[in-house]
PDB file of C-alpha atoms and ligand atoms in Angstrom:
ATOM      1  CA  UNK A 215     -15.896 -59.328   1.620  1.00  0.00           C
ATOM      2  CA  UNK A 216     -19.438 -58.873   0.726  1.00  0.00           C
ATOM      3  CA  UNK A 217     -22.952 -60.309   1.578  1.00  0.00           C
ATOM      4  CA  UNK A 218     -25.901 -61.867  -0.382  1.00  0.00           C
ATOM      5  CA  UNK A 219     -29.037 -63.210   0.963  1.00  0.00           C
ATOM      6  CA  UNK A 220     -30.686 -66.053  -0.309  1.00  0.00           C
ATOM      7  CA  UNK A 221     -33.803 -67.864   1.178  1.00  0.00           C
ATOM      8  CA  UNK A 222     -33.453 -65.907   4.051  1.00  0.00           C
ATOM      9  CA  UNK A 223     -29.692 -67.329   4.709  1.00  0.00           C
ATOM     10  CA  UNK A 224     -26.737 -64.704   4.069  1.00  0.00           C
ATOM     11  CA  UNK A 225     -23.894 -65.744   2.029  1.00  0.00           C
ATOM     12  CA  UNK A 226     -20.211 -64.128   2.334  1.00  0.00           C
ATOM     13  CA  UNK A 227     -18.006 -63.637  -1.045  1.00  0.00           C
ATOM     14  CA  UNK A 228     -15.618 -62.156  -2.336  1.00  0.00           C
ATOM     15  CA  UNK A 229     -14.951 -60.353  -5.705  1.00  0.00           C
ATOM     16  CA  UNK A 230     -11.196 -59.476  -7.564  1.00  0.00           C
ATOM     17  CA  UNK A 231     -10.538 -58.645 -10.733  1.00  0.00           C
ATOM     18  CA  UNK A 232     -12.216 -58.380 -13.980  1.00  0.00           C
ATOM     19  CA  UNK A 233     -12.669 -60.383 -16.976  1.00  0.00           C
ATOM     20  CA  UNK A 234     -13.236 -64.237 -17.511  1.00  0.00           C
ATOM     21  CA  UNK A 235     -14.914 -65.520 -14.145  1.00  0.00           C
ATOM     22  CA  UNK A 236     -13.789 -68.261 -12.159  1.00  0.00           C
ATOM     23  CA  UNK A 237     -15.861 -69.100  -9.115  1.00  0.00           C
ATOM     24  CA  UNK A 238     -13.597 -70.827  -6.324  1.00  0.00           C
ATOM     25  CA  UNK A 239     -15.432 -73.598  -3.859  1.00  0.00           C
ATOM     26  CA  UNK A 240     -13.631 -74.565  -1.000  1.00  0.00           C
ATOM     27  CA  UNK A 241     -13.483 -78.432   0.155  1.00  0.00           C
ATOM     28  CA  UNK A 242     -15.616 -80.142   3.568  1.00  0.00           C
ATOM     29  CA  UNK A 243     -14.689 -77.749   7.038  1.00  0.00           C
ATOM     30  CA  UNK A 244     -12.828 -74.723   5.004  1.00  0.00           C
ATOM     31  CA  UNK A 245     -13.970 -71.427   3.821  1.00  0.00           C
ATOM     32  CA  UNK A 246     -13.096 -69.154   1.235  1.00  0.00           C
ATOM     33  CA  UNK A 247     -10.214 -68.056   2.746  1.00  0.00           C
ATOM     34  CA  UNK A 248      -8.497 -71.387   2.007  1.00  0.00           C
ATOM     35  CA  UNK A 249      -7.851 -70.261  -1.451  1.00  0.00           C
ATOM     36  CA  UNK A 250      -6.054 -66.613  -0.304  1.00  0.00           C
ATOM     37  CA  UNK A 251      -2.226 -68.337  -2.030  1.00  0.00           C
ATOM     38  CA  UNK A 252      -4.014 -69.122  -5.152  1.00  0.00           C
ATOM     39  CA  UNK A 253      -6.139 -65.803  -5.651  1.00  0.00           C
ATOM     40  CA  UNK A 254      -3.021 -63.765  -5.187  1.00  0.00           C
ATOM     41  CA  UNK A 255      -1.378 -65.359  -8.278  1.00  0.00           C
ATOM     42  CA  UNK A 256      -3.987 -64.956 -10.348  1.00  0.00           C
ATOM     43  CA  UNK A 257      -3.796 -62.163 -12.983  1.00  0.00           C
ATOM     44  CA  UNK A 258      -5.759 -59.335 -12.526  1.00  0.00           C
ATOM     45  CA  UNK A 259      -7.336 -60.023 -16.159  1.00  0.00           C
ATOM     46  CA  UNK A 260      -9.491 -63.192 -14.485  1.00  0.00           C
ATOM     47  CA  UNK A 261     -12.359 -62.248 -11.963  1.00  0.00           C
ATOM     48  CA  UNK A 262     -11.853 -64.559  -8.822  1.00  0.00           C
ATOM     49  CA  UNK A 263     -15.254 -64.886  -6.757  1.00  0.00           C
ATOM     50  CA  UNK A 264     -15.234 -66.797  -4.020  1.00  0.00           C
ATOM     51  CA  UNK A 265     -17.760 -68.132  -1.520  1.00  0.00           C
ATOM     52  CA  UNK A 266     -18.480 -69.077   1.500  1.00  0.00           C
ATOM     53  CA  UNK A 267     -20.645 -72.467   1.074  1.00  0.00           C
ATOM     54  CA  UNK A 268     -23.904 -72.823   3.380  1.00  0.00           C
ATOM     55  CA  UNK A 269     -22.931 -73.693   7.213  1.00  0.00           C
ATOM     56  CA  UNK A 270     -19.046 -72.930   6.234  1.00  0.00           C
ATOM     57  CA  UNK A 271     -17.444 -69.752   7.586  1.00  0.00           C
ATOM     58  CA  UNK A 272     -19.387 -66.702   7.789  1.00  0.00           C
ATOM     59  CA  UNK A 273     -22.170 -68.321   5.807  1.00  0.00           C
ATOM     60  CA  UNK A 274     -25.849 -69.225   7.595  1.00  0.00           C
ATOM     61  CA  UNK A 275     -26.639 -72.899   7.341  1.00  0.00           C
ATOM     62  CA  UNK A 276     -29.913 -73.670   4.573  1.00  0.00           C
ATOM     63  CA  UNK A 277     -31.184 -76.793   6.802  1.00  0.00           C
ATOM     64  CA  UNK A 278     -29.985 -79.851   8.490  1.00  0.00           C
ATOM     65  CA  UNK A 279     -29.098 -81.739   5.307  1.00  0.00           C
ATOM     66  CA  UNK A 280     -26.796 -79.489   2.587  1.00  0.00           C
ATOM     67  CA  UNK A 281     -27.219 -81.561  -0.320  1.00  0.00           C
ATOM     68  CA  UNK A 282     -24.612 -80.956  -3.509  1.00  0.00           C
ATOM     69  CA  UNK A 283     -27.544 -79.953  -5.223  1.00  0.00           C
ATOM     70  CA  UNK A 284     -28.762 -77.391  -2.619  1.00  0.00           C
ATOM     71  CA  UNK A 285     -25.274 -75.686  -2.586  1.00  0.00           C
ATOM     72  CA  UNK A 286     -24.959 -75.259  -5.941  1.00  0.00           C
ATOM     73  CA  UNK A 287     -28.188 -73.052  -5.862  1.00  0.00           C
ATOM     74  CA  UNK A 288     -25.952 -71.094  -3.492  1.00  0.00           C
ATOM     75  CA  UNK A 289     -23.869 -70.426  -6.700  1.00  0.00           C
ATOM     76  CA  UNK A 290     -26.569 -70.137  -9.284  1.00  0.00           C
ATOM     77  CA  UNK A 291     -27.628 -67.177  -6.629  1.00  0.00           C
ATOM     78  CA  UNK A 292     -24.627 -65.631  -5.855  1.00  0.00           C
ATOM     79  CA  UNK A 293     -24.006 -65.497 -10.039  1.00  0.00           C
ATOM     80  CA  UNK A 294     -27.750 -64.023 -10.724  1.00  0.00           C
ATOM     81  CA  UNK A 295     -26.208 -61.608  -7.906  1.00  0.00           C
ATOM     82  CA  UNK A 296     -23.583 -60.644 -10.014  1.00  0.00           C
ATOM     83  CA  UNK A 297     -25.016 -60.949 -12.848  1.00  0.00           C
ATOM     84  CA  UNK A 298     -22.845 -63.095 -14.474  1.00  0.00           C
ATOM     85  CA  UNK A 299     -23.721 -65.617 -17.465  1.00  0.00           C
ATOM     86  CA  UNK A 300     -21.003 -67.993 -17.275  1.00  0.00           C
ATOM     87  CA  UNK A 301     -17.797 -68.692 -15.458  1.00  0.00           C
ATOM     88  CA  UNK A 302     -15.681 -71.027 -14.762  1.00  0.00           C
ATOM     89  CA  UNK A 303     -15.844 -73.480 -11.702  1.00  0.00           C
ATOM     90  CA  UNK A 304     -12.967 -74.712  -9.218  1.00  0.00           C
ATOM     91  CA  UNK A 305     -13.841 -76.769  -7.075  1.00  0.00           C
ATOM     92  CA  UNK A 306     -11.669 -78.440  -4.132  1.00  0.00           C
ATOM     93  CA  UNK A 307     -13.348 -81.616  -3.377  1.00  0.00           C
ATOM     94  CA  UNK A 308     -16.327 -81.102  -1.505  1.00  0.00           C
ATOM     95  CA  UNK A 309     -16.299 -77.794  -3.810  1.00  0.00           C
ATOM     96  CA  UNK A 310     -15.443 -80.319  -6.977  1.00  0.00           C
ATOM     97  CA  UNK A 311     -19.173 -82.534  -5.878  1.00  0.00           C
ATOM     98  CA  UNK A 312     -20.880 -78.883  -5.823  1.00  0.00           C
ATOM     99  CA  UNK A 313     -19.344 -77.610  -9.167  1.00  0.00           C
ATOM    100  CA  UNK A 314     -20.206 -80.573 -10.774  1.00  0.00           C
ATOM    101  CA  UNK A 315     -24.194 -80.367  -9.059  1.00  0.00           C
ATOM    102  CA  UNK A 316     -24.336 -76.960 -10.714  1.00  0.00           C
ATOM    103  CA  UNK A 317     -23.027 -78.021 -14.332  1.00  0.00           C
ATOM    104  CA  UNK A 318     -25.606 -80.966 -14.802  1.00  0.00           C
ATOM    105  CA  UNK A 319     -27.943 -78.382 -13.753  1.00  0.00           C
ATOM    106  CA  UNK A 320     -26.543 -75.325 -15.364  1.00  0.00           C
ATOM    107  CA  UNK A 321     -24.411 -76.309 -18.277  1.00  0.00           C
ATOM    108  CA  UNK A 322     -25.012 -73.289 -19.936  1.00  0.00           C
ATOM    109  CA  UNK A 323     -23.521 -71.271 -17.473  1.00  0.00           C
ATOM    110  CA  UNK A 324     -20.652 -73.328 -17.578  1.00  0.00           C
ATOM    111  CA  UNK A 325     -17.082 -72.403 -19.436  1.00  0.00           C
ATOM    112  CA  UNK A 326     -15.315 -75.168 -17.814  1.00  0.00           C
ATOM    113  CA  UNK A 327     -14.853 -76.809 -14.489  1.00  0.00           C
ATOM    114  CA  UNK A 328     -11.511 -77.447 -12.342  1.00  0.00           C
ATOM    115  CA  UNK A 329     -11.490 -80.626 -10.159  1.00  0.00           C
ATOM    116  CA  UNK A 330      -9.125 -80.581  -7.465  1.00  0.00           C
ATOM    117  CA  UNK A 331      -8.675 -83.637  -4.876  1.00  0.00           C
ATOM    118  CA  UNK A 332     -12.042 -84.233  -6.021  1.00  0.00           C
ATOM    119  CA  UNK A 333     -13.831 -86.839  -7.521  1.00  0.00           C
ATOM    120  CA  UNK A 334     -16.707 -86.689  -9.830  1.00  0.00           C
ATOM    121  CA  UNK A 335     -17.596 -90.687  -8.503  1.00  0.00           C
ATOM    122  CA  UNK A 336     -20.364 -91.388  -5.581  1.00  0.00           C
ATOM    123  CA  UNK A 337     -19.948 -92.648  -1.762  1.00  0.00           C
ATOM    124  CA  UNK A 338     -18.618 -95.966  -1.521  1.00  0.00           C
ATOM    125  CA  UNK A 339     -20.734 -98.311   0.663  1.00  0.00           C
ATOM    126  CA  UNK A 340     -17.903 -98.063   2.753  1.00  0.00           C
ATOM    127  CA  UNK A 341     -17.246 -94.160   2.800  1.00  0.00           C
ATOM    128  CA  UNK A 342     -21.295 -93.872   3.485  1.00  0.00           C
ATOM    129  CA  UNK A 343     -20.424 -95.706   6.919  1.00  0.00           C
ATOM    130  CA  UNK A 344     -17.170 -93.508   7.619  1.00  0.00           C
ATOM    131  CA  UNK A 345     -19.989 -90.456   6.993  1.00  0.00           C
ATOM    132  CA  UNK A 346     -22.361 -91.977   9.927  1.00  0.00           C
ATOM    133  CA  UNK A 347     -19.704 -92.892  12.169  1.00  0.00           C
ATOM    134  CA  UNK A 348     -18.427 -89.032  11.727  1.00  0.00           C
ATOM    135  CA  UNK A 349     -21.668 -87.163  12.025  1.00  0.00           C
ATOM    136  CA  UNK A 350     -22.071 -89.092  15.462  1.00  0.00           C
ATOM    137  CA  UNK A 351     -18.582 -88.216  16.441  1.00  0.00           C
ATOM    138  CA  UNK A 352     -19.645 -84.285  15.241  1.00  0.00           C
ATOM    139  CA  UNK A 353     -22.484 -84.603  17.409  1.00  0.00           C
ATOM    140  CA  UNK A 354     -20.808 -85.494  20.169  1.00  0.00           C
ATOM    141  CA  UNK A 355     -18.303 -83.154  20.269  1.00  0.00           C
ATOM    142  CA  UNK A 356     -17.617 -81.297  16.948  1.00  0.00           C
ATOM    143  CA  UNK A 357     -14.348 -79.474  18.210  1.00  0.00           C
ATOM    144  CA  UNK A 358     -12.344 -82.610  18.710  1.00  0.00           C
ATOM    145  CA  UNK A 359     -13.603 -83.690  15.357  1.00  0.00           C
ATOM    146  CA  UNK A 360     -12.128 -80.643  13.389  1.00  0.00           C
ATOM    147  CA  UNK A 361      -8.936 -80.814  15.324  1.00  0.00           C
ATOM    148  CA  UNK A 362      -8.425 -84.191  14.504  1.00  0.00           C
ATOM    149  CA  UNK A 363      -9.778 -84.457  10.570  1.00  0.00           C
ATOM    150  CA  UNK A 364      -7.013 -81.737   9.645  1.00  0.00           C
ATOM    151  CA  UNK A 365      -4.275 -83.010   9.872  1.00  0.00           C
ATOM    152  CA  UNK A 366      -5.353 -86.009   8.383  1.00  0.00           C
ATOM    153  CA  UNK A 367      -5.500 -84.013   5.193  1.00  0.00           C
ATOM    154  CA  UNK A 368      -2.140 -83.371   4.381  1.00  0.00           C
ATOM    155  CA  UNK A 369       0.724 -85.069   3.000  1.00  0.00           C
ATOM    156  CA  UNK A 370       2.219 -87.011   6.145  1.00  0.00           C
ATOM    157  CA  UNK A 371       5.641 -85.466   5.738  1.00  0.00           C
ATOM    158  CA  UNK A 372       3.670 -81.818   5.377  1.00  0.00           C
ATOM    159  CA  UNK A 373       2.120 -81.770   8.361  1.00  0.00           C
ATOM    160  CA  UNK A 374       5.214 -81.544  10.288  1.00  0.00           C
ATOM    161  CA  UNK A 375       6.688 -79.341   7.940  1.00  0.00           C
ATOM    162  CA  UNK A 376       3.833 -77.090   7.583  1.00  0.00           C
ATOM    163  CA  UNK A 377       2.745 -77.036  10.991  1.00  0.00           C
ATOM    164  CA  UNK A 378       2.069 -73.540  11.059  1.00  0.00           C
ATOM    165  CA  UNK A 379      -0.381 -73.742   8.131  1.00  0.00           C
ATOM    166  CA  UNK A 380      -2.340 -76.726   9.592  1.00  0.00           C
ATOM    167  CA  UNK A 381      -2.820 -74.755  12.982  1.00  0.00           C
ATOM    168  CA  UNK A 382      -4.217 -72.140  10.876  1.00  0.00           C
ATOM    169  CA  UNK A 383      -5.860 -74.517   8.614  1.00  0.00           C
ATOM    170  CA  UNK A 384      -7.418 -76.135  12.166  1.00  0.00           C
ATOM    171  CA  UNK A 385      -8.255 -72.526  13.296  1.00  0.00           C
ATOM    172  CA  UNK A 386     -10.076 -71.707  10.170  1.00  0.00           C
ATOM    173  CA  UNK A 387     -12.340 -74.725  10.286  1.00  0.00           C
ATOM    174  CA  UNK A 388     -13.164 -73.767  13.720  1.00  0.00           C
ATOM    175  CA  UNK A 389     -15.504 -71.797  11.996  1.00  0.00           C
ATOM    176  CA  UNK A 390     -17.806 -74.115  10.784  1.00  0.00           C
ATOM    177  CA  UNK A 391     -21.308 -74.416  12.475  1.00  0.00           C
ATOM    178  CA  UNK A 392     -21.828 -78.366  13.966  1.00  0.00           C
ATOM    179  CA  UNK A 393     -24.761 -77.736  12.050  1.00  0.00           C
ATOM    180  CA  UNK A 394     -23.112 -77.198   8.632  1.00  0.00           C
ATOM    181  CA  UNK A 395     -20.748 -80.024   9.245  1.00  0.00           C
ATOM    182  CA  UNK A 396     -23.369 -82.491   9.858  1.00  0.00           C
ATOM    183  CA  UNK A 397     -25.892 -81.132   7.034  1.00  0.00           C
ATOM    184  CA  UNK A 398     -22.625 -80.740   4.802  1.00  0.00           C
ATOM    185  CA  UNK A 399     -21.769 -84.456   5.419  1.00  0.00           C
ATOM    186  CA  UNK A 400     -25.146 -85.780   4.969  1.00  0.00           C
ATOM    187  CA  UNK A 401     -25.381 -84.327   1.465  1.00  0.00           C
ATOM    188  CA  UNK A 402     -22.271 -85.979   0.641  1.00  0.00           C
ATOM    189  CA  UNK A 403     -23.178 -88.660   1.476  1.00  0.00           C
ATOM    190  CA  UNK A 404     -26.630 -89.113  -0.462  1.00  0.00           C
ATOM    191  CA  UNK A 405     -24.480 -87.491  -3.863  1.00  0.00           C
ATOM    192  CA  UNK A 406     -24.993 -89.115  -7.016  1.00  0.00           C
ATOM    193  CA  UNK A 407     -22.419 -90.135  -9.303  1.00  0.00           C
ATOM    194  CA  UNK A 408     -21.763 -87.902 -11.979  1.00  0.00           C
ATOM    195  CA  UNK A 409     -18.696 -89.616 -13.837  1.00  0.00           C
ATOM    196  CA  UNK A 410     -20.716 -89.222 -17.495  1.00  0.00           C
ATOM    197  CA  UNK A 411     -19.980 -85.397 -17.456  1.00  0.00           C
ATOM    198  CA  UNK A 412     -16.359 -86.098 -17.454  1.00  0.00           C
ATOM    199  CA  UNK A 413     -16.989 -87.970 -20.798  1.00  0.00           C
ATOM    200  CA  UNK A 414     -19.836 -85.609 -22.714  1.00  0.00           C
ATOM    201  CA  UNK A 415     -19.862 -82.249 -20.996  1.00  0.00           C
ATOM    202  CA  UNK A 416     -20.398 -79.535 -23.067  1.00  0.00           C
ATOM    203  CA  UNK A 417     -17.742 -77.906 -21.393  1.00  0.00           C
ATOM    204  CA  UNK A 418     -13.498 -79.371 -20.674  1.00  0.00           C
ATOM    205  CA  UNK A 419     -12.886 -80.124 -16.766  1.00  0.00           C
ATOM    206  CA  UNK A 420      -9.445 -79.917 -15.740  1.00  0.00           C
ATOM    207  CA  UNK A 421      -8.636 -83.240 -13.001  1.00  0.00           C
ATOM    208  CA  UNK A 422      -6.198 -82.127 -10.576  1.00  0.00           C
ATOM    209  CA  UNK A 423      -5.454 -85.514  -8.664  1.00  0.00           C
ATOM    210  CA  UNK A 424      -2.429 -85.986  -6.094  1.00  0.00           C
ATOM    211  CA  UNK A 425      -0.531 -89.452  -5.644  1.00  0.00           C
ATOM    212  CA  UNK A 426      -0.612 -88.624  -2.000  1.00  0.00           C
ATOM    213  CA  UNK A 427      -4.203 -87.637  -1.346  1.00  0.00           C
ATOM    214  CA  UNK A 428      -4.937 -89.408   1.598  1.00  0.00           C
ATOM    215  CA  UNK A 429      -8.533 -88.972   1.283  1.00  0.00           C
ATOM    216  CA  UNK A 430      -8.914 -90.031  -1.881  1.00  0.00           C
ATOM    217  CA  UNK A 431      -6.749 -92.320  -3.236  1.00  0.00           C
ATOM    218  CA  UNK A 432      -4.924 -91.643  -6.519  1.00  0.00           C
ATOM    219  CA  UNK A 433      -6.065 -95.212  -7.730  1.00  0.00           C
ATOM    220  CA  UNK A 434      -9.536 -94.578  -7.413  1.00  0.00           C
ATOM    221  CA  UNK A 435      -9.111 -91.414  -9.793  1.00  0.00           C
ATOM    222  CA  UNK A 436      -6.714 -93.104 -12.612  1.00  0.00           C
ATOM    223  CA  UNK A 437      -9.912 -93.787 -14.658  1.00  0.00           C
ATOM    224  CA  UNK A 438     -11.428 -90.470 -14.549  1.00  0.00           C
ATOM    225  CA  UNK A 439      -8.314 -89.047 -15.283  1.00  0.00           C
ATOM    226  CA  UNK A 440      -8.455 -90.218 -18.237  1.00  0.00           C
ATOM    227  CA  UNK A 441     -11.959 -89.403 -20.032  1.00  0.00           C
ATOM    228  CA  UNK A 442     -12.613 -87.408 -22.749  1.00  0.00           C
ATOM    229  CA  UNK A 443     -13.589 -84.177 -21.730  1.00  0.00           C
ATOM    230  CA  UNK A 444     -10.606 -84.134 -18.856  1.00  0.00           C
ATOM    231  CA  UNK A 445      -7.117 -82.413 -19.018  1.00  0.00           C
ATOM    232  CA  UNK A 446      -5.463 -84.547 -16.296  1.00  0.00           C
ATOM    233  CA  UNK A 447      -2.915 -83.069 -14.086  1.00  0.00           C
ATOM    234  CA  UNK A 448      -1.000 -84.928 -11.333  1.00  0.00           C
ATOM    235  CA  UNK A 449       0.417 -83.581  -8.614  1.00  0.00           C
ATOM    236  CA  UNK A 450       2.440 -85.658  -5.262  1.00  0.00           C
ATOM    237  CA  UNK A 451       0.608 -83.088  -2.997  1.00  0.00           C
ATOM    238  CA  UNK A 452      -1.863 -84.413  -0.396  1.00  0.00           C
ATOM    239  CA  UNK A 453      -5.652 -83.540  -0.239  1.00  0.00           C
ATOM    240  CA  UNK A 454      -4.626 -79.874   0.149  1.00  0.00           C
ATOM    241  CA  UNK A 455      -3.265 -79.080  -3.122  1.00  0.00           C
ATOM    242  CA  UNK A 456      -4.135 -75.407  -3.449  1.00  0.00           C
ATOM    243  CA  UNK A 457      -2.223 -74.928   0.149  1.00  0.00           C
ATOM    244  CA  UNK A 458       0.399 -77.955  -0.124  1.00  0.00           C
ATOM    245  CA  UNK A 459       2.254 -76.560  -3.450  1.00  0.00           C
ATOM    246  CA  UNK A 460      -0.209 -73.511  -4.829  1.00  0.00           C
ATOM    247  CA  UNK A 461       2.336 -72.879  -7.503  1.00  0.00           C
ATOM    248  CA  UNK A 462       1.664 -75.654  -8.871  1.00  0.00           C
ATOM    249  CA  UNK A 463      -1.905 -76.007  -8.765  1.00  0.00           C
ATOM    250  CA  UNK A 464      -2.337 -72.003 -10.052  1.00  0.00           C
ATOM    251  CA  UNK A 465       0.171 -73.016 -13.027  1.00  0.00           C
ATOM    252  CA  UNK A 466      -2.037 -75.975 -13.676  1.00  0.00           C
ATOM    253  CA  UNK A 467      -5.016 -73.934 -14.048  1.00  0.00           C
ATOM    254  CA  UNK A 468      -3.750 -70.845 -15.675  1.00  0.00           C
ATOM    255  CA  UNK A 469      -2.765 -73.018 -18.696  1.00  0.00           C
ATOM    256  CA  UNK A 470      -6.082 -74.604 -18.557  1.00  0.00           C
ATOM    257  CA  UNK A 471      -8.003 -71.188 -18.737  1.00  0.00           C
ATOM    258  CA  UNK A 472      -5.442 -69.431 -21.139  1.00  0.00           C
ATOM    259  CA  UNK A 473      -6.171 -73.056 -23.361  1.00  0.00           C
ATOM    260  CA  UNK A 474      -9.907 -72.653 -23.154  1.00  0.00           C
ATOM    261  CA  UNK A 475     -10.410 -68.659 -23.565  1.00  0.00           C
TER     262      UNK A 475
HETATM  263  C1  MLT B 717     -13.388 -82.401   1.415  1.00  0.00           C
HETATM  264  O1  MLT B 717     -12.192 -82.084   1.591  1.00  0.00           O
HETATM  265  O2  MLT B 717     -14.183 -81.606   0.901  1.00  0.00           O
HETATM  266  C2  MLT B 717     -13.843 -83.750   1.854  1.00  0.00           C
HETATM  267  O3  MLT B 717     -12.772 -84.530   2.268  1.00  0.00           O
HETATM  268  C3  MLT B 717     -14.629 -84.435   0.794  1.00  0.00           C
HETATM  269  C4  MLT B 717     -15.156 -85.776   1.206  1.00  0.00           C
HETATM  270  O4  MLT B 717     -15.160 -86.097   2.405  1.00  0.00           O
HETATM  271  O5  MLT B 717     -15.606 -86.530   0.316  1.00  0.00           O
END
């Protein structure tokens, strides 16, 4: 693990491997370690960088409202940091609105961009309220709120059978600051949509999407699936593809970056 600082804030990363880049962004109340199954099966001939996002595990918090936009300056830094010119972003949901921040912005330092259990649509009306009623229930007592969103992310038949993996999952998010999770769900909140770059990005986005995402519902997705830019993939994994069934998600993107390298 290393450490960048930027605006006074220090960042924790990691760096594996060498080659093609491919910057990982973990989802809403995870960390980098959350993608530990994936990087593993990942040849040695791809770079894997991955990153703590502001007010998420070891990383400082950048204010009381993380917007999208915000956190993907994170990224650009962390990239000036290593110098790198372009790379590949995957990006788990909350990770997928921040990739997606950074491309409008920085298409040129784009080679592609992996959504998974994301969405590349705005808040609902409706999902805006769910976001106010939460960031009251984080201020009144963010531990309860953690233990009880987590589960909520997997599969329903997973979290029995993966107990073991959502306790760690539960311990992991732990980790985030109140402070993070309230700027964190603020941002998301206030996002913009940015369904036009899956139809005339300079760049292909591979669409991960499960049929059993309880977060975001696979219906919701069907369109995007299918724009132009996109190489759809559908999984039946919950909102924790990369940890449900990692096999499947690394296969999915493996052929995606040995297709577009
Ligand atoms: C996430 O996993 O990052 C969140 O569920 C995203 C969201 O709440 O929109």
């Amino acid at each position: 693990m290393a450490v960048f600082t930027y605006r006074s804030a220090e960042f924790h990363y990691s760096d594996t491997g060498s080659g093609i880049a491919v910057v990982f962004l973990h989802g809403f109340l995870e960390n980098q370690s959350m993608w530990k199954d994936l990087i593993s099966a990942i040849p040695k001939k791809y770079r894997a960088i991955t990153l703590d996002l502001p007010g998420h595990g070891q990383s400082h918090n950048l204010g009381y409202i993380h917007t999208m936009e915000d956190m993907a300056e994170v990224v650009k830094a962390l990239m000036n940091e290593l110098k790198l010119k372009k790379a590949f972003l995957a990006g788990h949901s909350m990770g997928g609105y921040v990739a997606l921040a950074f491309a409008e912005k920085y298409p040129d330092f784009v080679r592609g961009i992996i959504l998974q259990n994301s969405t590349a649509r705005a808040d609902s009306h409706t999902k805006k309220l769910d976001r106010d009623r939460a960031i009251a229930l984080v201020k009144e007592n963010p531990k309860s709120f953690v233990r009880k969103s987590i589960p909520n992310l997997f599969r329903p038949k997973n979290r029995i059978t993966m107990r073991e993996v959502v306790t760690w999952v539960k311990k992991e998010a732990l980790k985030t600051s109140p402070q993070g999770i309230v700027a964190a769900l603020e941002g998301m909140k206030i996002r913009p949509d940015r369904e036009v770059l899956l139809h005339f990005a300079p760049y292909p986005v591979l669409f991960i999407a499960a049929q059993n995402d309880p977060i975001l519902p696979f219906k919701t997705l069907e369109s995007q699936l299918k724009a132009e830019k996109v190489t759809p993939c559908v999984t039946e994994n919950g909102h924790m593809g990369h940890i449900e069934d990692s096999e499947k998600v690394c296969k999915s993107l493996l052929s995606f970056l040995a297709a577009n390298t």
